[in-house]
XYZ file of C-alpha atoms in Angstrom:
312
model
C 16.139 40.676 22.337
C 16.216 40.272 26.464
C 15.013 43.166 28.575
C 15.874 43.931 32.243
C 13.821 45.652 34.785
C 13.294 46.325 38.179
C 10.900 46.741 40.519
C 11.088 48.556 43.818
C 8.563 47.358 47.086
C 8.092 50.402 49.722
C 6.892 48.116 52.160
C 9.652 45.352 53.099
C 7.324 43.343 54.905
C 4.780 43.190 52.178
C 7.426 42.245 50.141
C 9.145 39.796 52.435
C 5.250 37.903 52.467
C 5.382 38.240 48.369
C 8.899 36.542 47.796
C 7.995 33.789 50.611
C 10.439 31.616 52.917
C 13.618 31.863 51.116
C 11.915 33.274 48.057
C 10.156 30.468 47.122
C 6.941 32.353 45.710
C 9.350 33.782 43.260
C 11.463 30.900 42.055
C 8.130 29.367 41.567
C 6.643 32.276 39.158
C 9.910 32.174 37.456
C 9.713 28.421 36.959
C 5.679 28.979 35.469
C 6.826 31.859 33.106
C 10.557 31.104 32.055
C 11.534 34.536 33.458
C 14.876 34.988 35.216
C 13.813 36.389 38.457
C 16.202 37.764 41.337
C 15.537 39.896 44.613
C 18.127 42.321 46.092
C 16.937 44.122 49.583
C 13.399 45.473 48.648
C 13.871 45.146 44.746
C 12.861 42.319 42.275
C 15.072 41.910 38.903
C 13.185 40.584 36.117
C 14.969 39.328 33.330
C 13.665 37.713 29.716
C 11.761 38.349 26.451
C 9.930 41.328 27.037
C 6.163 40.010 26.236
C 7.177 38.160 29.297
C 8.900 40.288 31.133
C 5.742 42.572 31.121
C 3.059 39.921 31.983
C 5.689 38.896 34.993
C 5.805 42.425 36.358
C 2.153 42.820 35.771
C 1.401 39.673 38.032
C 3.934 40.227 40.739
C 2.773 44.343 41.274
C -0.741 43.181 41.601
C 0.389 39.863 44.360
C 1.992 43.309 45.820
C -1.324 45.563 45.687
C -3.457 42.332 47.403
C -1.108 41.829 49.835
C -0.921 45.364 50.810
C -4.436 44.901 51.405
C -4.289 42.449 53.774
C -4.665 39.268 51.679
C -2.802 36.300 52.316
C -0.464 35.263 49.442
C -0.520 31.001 48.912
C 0.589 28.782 46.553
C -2.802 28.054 45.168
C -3.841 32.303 45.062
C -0.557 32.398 42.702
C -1.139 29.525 39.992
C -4.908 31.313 40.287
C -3.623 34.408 39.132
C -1.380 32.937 37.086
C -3.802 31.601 35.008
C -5.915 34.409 34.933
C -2.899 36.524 33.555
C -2.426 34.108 30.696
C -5.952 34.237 29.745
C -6.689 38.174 29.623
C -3.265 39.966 30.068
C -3.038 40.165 26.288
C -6.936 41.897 26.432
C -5.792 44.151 28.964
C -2.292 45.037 27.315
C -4.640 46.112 24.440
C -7.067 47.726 26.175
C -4.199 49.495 27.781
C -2.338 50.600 24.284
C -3.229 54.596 23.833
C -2.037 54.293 20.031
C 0.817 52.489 17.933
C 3.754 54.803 16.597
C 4.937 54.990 13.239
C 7.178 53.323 14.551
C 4.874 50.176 15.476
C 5.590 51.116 18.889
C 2.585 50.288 21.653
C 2.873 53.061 23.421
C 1.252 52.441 26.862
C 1.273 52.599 30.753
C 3.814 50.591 32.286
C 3.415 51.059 36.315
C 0.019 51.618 38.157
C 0.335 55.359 38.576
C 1.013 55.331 35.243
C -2.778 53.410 34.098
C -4.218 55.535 36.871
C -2.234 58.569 35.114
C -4.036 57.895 32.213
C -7.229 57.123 33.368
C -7.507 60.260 34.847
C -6.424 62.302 31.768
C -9.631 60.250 30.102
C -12.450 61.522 32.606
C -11.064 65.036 34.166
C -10.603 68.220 32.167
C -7.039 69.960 34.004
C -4.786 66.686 35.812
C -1.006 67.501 37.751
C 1.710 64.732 37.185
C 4.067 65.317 39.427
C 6.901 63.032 39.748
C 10.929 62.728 39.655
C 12.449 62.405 35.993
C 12.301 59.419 33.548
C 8.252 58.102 35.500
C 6.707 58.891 31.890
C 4.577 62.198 32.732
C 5.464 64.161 30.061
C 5.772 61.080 27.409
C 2.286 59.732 28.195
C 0.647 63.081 28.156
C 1.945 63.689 24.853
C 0.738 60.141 23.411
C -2.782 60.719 25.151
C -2.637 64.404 23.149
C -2.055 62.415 19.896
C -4.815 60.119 20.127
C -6.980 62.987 20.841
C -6.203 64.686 18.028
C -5.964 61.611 15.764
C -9.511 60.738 17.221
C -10.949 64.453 16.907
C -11.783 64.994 20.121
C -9.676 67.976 19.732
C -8.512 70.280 16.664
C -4.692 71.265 17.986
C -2.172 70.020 20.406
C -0.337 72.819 22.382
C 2.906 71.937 24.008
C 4.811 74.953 26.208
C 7.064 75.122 28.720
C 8.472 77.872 31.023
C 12.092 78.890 29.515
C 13.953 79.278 33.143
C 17.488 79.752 32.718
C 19.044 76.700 34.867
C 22.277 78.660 35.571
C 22.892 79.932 32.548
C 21.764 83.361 31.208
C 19.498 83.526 27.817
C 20.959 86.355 26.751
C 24.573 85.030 26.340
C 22.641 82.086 23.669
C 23.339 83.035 20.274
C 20.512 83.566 17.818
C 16.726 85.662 17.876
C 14.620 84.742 20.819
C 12.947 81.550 19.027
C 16.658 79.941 18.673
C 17.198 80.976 22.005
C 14.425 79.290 23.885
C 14.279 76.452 21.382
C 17.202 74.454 23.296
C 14.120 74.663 25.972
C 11.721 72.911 23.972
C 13.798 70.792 22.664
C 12.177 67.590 24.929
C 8.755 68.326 23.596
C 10.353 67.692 20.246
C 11.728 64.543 20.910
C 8.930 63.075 22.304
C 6.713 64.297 19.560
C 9.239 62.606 16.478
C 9.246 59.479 18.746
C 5.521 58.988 18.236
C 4.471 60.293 14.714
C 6.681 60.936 11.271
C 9.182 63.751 10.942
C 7.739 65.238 7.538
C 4.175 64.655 9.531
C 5.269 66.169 12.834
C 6.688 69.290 10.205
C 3.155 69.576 8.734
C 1.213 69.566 11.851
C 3.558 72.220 12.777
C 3.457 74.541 9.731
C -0.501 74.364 9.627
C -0.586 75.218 13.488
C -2.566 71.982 14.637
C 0.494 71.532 16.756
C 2.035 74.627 18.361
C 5.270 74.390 20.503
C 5.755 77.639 22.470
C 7.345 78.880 25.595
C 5.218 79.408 28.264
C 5.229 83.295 27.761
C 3.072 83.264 24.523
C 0.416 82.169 26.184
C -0.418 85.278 27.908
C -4.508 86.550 26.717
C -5.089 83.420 24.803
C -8.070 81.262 25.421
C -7.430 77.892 23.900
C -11.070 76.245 22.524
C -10.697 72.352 21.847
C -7.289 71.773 22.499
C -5.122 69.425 24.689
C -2.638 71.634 26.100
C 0.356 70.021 28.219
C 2.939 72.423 30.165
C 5.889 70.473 30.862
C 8.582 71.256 33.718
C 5.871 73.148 35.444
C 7.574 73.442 39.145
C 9.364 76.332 37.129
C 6.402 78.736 36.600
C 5.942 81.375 39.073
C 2.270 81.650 40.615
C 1.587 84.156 38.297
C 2.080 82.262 35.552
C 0.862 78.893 36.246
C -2.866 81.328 37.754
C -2.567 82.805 33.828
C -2.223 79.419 32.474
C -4.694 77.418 34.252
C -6.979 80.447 32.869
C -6.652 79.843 29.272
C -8.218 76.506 29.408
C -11.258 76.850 26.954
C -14.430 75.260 25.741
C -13.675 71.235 24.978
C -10.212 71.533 26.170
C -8.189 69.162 28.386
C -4.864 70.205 30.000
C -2.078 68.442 31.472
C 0.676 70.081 34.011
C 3.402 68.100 34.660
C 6.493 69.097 36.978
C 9.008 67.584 39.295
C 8.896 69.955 42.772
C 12.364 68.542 43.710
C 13.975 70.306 40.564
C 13.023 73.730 40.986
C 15.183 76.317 39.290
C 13.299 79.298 39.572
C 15.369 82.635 41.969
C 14.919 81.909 45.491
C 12.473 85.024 45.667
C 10.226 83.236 43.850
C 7.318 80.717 44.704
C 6.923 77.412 42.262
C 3.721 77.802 40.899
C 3.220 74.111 40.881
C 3.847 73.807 44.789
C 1.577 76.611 45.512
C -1.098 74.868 42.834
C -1.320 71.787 44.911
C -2.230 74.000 48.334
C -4.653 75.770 46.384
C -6.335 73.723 44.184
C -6.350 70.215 45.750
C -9.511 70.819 47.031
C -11.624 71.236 43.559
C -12.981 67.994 42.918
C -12.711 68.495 39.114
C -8.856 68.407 39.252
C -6.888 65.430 39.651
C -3.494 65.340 41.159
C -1.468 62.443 40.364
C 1.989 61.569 42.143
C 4.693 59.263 40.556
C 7.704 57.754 42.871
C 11.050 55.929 41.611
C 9.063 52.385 40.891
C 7.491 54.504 37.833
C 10.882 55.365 36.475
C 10.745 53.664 32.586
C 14.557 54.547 32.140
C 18.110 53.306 32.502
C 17.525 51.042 35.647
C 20.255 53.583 37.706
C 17.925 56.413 37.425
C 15.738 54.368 39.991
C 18.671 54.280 42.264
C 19.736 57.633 41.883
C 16.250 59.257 42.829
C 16.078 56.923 45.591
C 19.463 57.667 46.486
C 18.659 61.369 46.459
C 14.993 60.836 48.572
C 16.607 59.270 50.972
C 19.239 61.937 51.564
């Protein structure tokens, strides 16, 4: 099976040097690696088995990163790099693997604030992703959660998420207040059956290891060795992302993740994730961690629609 992707350049010049006079650096890497390769304006299209396709877009974003560093890209630099790809990109795609899926799924980073996503999670104890939709902040979090629990670096997962009412009103849902605020959850679900079985996902969950819960029932809990993720976090108020932050306990690790563009919270009220990176960005045992439209891991439109809508 053939897989498409793209990859978006911010800097057109740095690009321009990368793709060479009349993009001869490129048909040359496609002629090496049997890759279909195309530019539009500041975008590459990769197109081919995906072993390759990955290798190919792990060569070309780091040409990018040394050229963006004021290297000079040659002919010679390229087969170089080339070669070095060949020999150790297989080592590094399984250094890079957080843990296989039931469904013999690598699940790993795919875009460099994506590894450095994930290398952060590894050394600090409380890291922000903040990012536009579909850039893997909430998916990654919950595979790093797994392998911590799998490992036993931690005895529960704890997945919440505020239950803002995006224009419509809670109380019209039908149901008690779990089936109400379950259409909420619902992501944290998703992601959770994509990575381990559903009657093992249902055990986890009857035994507690893994708790799903609106933000709300966290209030006076302190939460000992446990990786804790809030999702869609630009919708807490500052109260409640202050009373989250403050349950973190002994041998604990938490993730916030949040998009500040989608905010859906009243207009009287301040997004507790905004306000978090004023008042906290200067604690040097937090790590804030910013994804853009190149990190974007779905349909290849999403890319151009959050690009479409930055640019607005």
């Amino acid at each position: 099976m053939e897989e498409f992707r793209e990859i978006y350049f911010d800097d057109i010049e740095a690009f321009q040097n990368l793709a060479g006079q009349f993009n001869e650096n490129l048909t040359f890497i496609s002629d090496k690696t049997g890759i279909h390769i195309s530019s539009r304006g500041n975008r590459i299209l990769l197109y081919g088995a995906p072993e390759k396709v990955e290798k190919t877009e792990a060569l070309i974003n780091s040409l990018y990163e040394s050229i963006l560093k004021g290297n000079k890209i040659t002919r010679v630099e390229i087969e170089r790099r080339m070669k070095n790809y060949e020999e150790t990109s297989k080592t590094i795609m399984e250094e890079d693997v957080i843990f296989i899926s039931y469904k013999n799924k690598k699940i790993m980073p795919k875009s460099p604030h994506q590894r450095e996503y994930v290398k952060a999670i590894e050394k600090y104890d409380i890291v922000f992703g903040i990012g536009p939709a579909g850039t893997g902040k909430t998916y990654l979090s919950m595979a790093m959660a797994v392998k911590y629990l799998k490992a036993g670096y931690v005895d529960r997962i704890i997945l919440t998420r505020p239950a803002v009412e995006a224009g419509e009103k809670l109380g019209y849902l039908p149901g008690d207040i779990q089936e109400k605020v379950n259409p909420y959850l619902r992501p944290l679900y998703d992601a959770l059956h994509d990575m381990l079985e559903f009657n093992q996902v249902s055990r986890l969950l009857s035994r507690g290891i893994i708790e799903i819960a609106p933000l709300a029932f966290m209030r006076g809990r302190t939460l000992n060795s446990a990786f804790i993720i809030l999702d869609e976090a630009q919708n807490t108020t500052s109260e409640q992302m202050k009373m989250f932050l403050t349950r973190l306990g002994f041998d604990s690790k938490a993730v916030i993740t949040g998009d500040i563009t989608q905010v859906d919270l009243p207009k009287e009220h301040k997004s507790g994730l905004i306000e978090a990176q004023r008042i906290l960005s200067g604690i040097p045992q937090i790590k804030f961690i910013y994804f853009d439209g190149s990190d974007v891991v779905r349909h290849p439109l999403v890319q151009e629609i959050i690009k479409a809508y930055d640019e607005r």
